[in-house]
Coordinates of C-alpha atoms and ligand atoms in Angstrom, one line a residue:
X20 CA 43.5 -28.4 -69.5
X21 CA 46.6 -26.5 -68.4
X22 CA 48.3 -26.8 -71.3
X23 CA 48.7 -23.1 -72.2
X24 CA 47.9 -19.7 -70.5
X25 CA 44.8 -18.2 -71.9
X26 CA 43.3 -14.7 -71.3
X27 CA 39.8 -16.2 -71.3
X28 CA 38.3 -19.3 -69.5
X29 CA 36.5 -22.0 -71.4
X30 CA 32.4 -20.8 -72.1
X31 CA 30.9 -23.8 -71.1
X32 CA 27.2 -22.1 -70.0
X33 CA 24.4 -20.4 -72.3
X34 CA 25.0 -16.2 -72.0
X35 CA 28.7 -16.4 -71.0
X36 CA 29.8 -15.1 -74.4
X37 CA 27.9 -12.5 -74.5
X38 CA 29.4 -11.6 -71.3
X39 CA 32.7 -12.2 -73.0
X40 CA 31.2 -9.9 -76.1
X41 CA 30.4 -6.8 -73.8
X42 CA 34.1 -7.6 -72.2
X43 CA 35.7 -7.2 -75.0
X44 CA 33.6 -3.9 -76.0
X45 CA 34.6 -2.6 -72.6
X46 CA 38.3 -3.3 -73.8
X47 CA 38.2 -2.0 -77.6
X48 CA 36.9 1.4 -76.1
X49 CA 39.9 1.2 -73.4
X50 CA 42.6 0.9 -75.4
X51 CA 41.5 3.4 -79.0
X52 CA 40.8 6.2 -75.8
X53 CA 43.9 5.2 -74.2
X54 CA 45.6 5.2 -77.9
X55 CA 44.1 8.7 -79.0
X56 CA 44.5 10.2 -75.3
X57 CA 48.3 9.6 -75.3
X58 CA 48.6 9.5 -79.4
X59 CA 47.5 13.6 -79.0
X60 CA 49.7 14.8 -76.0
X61 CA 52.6 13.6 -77.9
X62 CA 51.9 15.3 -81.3
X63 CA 50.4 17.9 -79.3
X64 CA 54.3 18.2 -77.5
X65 CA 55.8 18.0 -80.4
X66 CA 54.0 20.2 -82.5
X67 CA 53.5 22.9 -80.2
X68 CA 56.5 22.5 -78.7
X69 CA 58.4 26.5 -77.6
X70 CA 60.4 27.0 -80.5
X71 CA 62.8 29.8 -79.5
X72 CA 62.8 31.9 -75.7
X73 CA 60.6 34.7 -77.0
X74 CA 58.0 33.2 -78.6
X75 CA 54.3 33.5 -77.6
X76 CA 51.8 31.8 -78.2
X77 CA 48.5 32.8 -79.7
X78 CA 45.7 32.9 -77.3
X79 CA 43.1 30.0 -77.6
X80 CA 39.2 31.5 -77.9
X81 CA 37.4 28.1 -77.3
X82 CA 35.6 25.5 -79.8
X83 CA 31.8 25.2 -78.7
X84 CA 31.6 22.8 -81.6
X85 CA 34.8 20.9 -80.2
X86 CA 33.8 20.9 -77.1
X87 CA 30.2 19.8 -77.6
X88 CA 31.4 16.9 -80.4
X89 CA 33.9 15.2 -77.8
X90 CA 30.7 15.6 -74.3
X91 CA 28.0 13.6 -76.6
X92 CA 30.5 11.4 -78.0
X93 CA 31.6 9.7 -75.1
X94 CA 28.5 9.9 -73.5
X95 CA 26.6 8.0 -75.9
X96 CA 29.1 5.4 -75.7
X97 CA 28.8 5.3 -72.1
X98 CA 25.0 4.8 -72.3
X99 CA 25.7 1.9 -74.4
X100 CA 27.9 0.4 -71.7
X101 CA 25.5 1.2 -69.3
X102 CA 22.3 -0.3 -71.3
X103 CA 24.2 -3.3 -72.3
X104 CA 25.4 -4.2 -68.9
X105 CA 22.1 -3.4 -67.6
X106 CA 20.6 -6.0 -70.0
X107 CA 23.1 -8.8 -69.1
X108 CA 23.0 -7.7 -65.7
X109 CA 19.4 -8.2 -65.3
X110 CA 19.8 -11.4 -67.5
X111 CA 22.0 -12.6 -64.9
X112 CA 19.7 -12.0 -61.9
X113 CA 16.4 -13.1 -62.9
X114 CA 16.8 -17.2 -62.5
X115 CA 13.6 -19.0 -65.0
X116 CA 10.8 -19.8 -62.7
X117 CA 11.5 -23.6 -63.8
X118 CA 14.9 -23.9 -62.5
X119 CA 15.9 -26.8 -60.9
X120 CA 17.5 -25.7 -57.6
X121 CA 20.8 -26.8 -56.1
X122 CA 22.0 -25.8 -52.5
X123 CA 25.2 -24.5 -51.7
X124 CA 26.8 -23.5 -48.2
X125 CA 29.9 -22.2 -48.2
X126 CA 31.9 -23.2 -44.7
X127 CA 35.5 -22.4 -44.3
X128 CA 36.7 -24.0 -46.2
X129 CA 34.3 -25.7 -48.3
X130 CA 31.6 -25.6 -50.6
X131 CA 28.7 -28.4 -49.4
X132 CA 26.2 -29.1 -51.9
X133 CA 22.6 -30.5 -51.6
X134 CA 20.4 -31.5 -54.1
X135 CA 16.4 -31.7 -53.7
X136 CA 16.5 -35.6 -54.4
X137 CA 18.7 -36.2 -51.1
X138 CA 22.0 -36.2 -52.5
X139 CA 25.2 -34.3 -50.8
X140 CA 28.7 -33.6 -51.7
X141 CA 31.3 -31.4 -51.1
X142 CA 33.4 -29.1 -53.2
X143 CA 31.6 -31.3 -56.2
X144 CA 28.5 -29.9 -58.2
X145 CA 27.1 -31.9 -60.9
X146 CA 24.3 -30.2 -63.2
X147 CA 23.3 -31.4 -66.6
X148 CA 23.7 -29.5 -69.5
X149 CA 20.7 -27.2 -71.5
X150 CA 18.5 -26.7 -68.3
X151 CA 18.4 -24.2 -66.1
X152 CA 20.3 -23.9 -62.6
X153 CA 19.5 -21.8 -59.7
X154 CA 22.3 -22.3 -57.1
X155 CA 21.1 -20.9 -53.6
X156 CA 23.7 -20.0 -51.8
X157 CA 24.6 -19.2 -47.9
X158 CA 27.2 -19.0 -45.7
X159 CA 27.6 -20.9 -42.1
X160 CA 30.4 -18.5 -40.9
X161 CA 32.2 -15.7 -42.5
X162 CA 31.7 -14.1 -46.6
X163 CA 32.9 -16.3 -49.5
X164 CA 32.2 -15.7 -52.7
X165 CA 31.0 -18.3 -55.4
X166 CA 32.7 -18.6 -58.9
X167 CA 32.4 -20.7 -61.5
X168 CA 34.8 -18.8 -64.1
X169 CA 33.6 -21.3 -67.2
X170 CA 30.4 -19.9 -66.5
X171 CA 31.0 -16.2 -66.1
X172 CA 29.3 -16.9 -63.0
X173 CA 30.1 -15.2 -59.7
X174 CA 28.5 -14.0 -56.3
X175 CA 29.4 -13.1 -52.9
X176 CA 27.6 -15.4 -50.2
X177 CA 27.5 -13.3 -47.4
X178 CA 26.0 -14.8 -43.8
X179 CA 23.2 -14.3 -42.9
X180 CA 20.6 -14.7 -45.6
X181 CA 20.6 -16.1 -49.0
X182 CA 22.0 -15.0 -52.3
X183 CA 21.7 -16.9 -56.0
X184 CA 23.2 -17.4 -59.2
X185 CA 21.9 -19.3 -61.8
X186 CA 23.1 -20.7 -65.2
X187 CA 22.3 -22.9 -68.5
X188 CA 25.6 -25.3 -68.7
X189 CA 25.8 -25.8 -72.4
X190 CA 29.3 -28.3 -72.6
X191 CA 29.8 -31.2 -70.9
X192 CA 33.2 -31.7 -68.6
X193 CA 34.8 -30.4 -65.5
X194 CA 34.8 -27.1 -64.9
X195 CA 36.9 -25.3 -61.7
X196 CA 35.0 -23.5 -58.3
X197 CA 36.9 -21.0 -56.9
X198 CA 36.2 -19.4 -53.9
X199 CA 36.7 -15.8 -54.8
X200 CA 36.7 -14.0 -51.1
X201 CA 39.2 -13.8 -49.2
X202 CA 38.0 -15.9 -46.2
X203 CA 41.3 -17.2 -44.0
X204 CA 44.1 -19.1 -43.5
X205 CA 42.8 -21.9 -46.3
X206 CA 40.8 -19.8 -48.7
X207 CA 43.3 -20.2 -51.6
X208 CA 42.3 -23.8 -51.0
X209 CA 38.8 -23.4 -51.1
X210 CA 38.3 -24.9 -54.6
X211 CA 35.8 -27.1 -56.2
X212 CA 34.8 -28.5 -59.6
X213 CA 31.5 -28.7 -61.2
X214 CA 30.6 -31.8 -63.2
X215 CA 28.2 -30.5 -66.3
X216 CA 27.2 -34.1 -67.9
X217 CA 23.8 -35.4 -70.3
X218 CA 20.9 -34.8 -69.4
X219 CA 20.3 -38.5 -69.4
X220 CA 24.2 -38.9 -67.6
X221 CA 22.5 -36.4 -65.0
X222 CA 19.4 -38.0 -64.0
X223 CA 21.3 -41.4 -63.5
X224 CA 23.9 -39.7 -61.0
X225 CA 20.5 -38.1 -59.6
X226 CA 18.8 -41.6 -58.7
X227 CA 22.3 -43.3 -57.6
X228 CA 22.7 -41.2 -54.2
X229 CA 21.0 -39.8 -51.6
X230 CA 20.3 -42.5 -48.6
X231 CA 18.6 -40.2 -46.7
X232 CA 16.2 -39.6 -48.5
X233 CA 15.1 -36.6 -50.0
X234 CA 15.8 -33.1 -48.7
X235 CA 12.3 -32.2 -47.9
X236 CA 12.2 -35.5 -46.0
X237 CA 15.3 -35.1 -44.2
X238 CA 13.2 -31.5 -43.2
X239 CA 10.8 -33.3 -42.0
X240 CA 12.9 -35.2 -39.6
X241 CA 14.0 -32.3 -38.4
X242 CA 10.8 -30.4 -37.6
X243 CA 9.9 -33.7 -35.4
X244 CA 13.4 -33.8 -33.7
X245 CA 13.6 -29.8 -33.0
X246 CA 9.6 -30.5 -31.6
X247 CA 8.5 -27.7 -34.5
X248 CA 5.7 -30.3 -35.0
X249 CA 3.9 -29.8 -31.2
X250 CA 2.8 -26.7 -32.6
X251 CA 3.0 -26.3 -36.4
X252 CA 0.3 -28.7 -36.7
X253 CA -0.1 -29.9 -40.6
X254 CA -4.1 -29.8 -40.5
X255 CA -5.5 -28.0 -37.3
X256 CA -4.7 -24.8 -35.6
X257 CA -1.9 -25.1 -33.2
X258 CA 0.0 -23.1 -30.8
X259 CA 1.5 -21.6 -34.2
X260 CA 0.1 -21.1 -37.7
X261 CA -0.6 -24.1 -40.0
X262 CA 2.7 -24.8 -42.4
X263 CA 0.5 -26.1 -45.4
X264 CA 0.7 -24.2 -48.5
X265 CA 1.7 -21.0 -46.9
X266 CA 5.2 -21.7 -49.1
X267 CA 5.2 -18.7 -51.8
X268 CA 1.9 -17.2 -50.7
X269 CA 1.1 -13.8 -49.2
X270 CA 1.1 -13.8 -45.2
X271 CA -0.5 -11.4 -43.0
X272 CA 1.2 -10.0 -40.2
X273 CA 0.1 -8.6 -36.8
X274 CA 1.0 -5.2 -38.3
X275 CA -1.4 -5.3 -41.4
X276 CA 1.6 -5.5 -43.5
X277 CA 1.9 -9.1 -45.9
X278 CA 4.9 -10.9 -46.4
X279 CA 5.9 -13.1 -49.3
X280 CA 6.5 -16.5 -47.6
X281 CA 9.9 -17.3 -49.6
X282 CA 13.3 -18.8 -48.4
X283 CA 14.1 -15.9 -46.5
X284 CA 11.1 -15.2 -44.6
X285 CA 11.2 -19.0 -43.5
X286 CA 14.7 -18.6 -42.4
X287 CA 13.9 -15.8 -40.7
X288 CA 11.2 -17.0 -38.7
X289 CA 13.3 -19.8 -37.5
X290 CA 16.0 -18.1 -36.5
X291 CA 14.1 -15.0 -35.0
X292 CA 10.6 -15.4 -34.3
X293 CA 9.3 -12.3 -33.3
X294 CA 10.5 -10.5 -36.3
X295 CA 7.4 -11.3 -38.0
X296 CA 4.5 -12.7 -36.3
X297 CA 1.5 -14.0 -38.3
X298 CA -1.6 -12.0 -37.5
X299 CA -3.4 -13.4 -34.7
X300 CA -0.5 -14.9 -33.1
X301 CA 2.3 -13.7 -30.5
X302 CA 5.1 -13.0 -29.7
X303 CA 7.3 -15.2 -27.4
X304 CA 5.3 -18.2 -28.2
X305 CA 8.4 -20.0 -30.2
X306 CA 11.7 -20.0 -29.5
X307 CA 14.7 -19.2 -31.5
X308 CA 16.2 -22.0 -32.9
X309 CA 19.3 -19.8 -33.5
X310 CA 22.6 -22.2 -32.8
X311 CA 20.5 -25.7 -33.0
X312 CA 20.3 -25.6 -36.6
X313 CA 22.4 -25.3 -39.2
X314 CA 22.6 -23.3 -42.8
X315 CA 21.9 -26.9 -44.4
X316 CA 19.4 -27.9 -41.6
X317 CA 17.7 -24.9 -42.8
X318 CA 17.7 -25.5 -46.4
X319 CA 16.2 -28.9 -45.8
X320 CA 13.2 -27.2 -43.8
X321 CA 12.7 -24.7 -46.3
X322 CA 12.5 -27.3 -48.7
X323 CA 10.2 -29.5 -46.5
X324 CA 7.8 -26.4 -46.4
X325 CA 7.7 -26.0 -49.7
X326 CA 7.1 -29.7 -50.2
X327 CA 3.8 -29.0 -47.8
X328 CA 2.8 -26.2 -50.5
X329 CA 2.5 -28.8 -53.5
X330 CA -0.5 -30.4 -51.7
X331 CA -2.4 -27.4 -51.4
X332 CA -5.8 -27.5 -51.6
X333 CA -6.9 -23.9 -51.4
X334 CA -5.7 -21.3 -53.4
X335 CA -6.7 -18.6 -51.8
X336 CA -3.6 -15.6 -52.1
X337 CA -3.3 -13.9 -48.6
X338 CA -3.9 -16.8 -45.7
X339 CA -5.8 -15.6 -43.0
X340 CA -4.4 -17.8 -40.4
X341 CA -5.0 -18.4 -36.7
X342 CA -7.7 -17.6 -34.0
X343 CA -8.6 -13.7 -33.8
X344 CA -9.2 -14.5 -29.9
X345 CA -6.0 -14.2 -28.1
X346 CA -7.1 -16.6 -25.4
X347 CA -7.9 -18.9 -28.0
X348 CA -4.7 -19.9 -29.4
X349 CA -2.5 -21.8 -26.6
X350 CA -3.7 -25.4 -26.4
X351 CA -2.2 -26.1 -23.3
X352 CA 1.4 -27.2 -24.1
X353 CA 4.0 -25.7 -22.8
X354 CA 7.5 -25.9 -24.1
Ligands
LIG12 CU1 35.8 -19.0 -48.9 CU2 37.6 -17.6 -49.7

């Protein structure tokens, strides 16, 4: 693999040589400016060089013409930069609503992966070739930054909330993880390699792993342990609203404002309770779970609410959730 220095990596993903293409672009206009820039101050030196002590020049009027010619010229070939890296840009930030997800937490000074199905590995990713990947990524302590060079794939995972890449790998093999942010004493070590096999070589790595069970049901553990289930009740109104299908749908808040229920709102509201409360609940009712869980704990209870949204029976878009009556809503537990 190392057998000679190259100035590109391997394209192993759908889109990366395109990337590659406006790359290239970027570099042909660099070097003919750079070319005619420095080609015309040395003819320019010599040809107008002072010739003898005395001699003076003839004044220069101006060139509206000249001057016009080399304003639009560039500029329209900065517009094509900007379009084209607009287009690729967006490209590269808009994941296919069919993706197959993958987790990734960066932790000094590791990447740890988790798949839906249950599995786990560490500074190893294995995703099968001509399907879609959305990687979500977040960080358990300081900002790391994920890069997959094969795949012209790379994003800073900051702490704090989530961040995502996505990609089509298109050639099977190994391909090399760098972590591309500086992020302490072992960053330079902070390397891993993603597997890119068959579809069909895939799916039978996917069914060999994952003894404990899926991540939605390793969620689901959780929310008994951390007692999340004394109040989130699955079918009845609790202390707190009701968790069923609310993943991806429209909740109102106390303020009259809605909320998509995504990833981040559900991290959120674990984390920090009162930032948004559900209309017709309150404040101060849960408690932070700040410190008792981790970025991968959370993941798996993201993915076990989202696991309670397939069985969904009513489709209705903004859930109205929880008693109106403020007296109505303790049960009597107390935490
Ligand atoms: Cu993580 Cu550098």
């Amino acid at each position: 693999m190392q057998e000679s220095i190259k100035f590109f990596p391997e394209t192993a993903a759908a889109g990366a040589a395109e990337v590659d293409l406006l790359y290239y672009f970027l570099i042909f206009v660099s070097v003919v400016m750079t070319v005619l820039i420095f080609g015309a101050v040395a003819i320019f030196a010599i040809k107008y060089r002072r010739r003898s002590e005395d001699e003076i020049p003839k004044p220069i009027e101006g060139s509206t013409k000249l001057e016009i010619t080399w304003s639009i010229i560039p500029f329209l070939i900065m517009l094509v930069m900007f379009g084209w890296g607009a287009k690729l840009f967006f490209d590269a930030y808009t994941p296919p609503k069919d993706a197959y997800n993958i987790y990734v937490v960066g932790k000094q000074w590791m990447w740890k992966v988790q798949y839906p199905e249950g599995q786990r590995e560490i500074n190893e990713l294995h995703v099968p070739t001509g399907r879609p990947v959305r990687i979500t990524l977040a960080s358990e302590d300081v900002i790391h930054s994920f890069f997959i060079p094969a795949f012209r794939v790379k994003h800073d995972v900051v702490p704090g909330h989530y961040d995502e890449i996505w990609f089509t790998a298109t050639k099977p093999g190994r391909y090399h993880i760098f972590c591309a942010e500086y992020c302490g004493t072992e960053h330079s070590g902070m390397i891993g390699w993603v597997n890119v096999m068959t579809p069909a070589a895939f799916e039978n790595w996917l069914a060999g792993g994952g003894a404990e069970g899926s991540m939605a049901s390793q969620g689901e553990k959780l929310f008994q342990q951390l007692g999340c289930s004394t109040c989130h009740l699955l079918d009845e109104q609790g202390r707190c609203p009701i968790l069923r299908g609310v993943y991806g749908s429209q909740v109102l808040l106390d303020d009259g404002k809605t909320v998509v229920a995504d990833d981040a709102y559900i991290r959120e509201s674990v984390l920090n309770p009162n930032a948004k409360i559900v209309s017709g609940f309150h404040k101060d009712v849960m408690p932070t779970f700040q410190g008792q869980v981790t970025e991968e704990n959370l993941l798996q209870l993201i993915e076990y609410i989202k696991s309670l949204a397939v069985k969904k029976t009513n489709t209705a878009p903004v859930q109205q959730l929880g008693p109106k009556v403020p007296g109505k809503a303790p049960t009597g537990k107390t935490q």
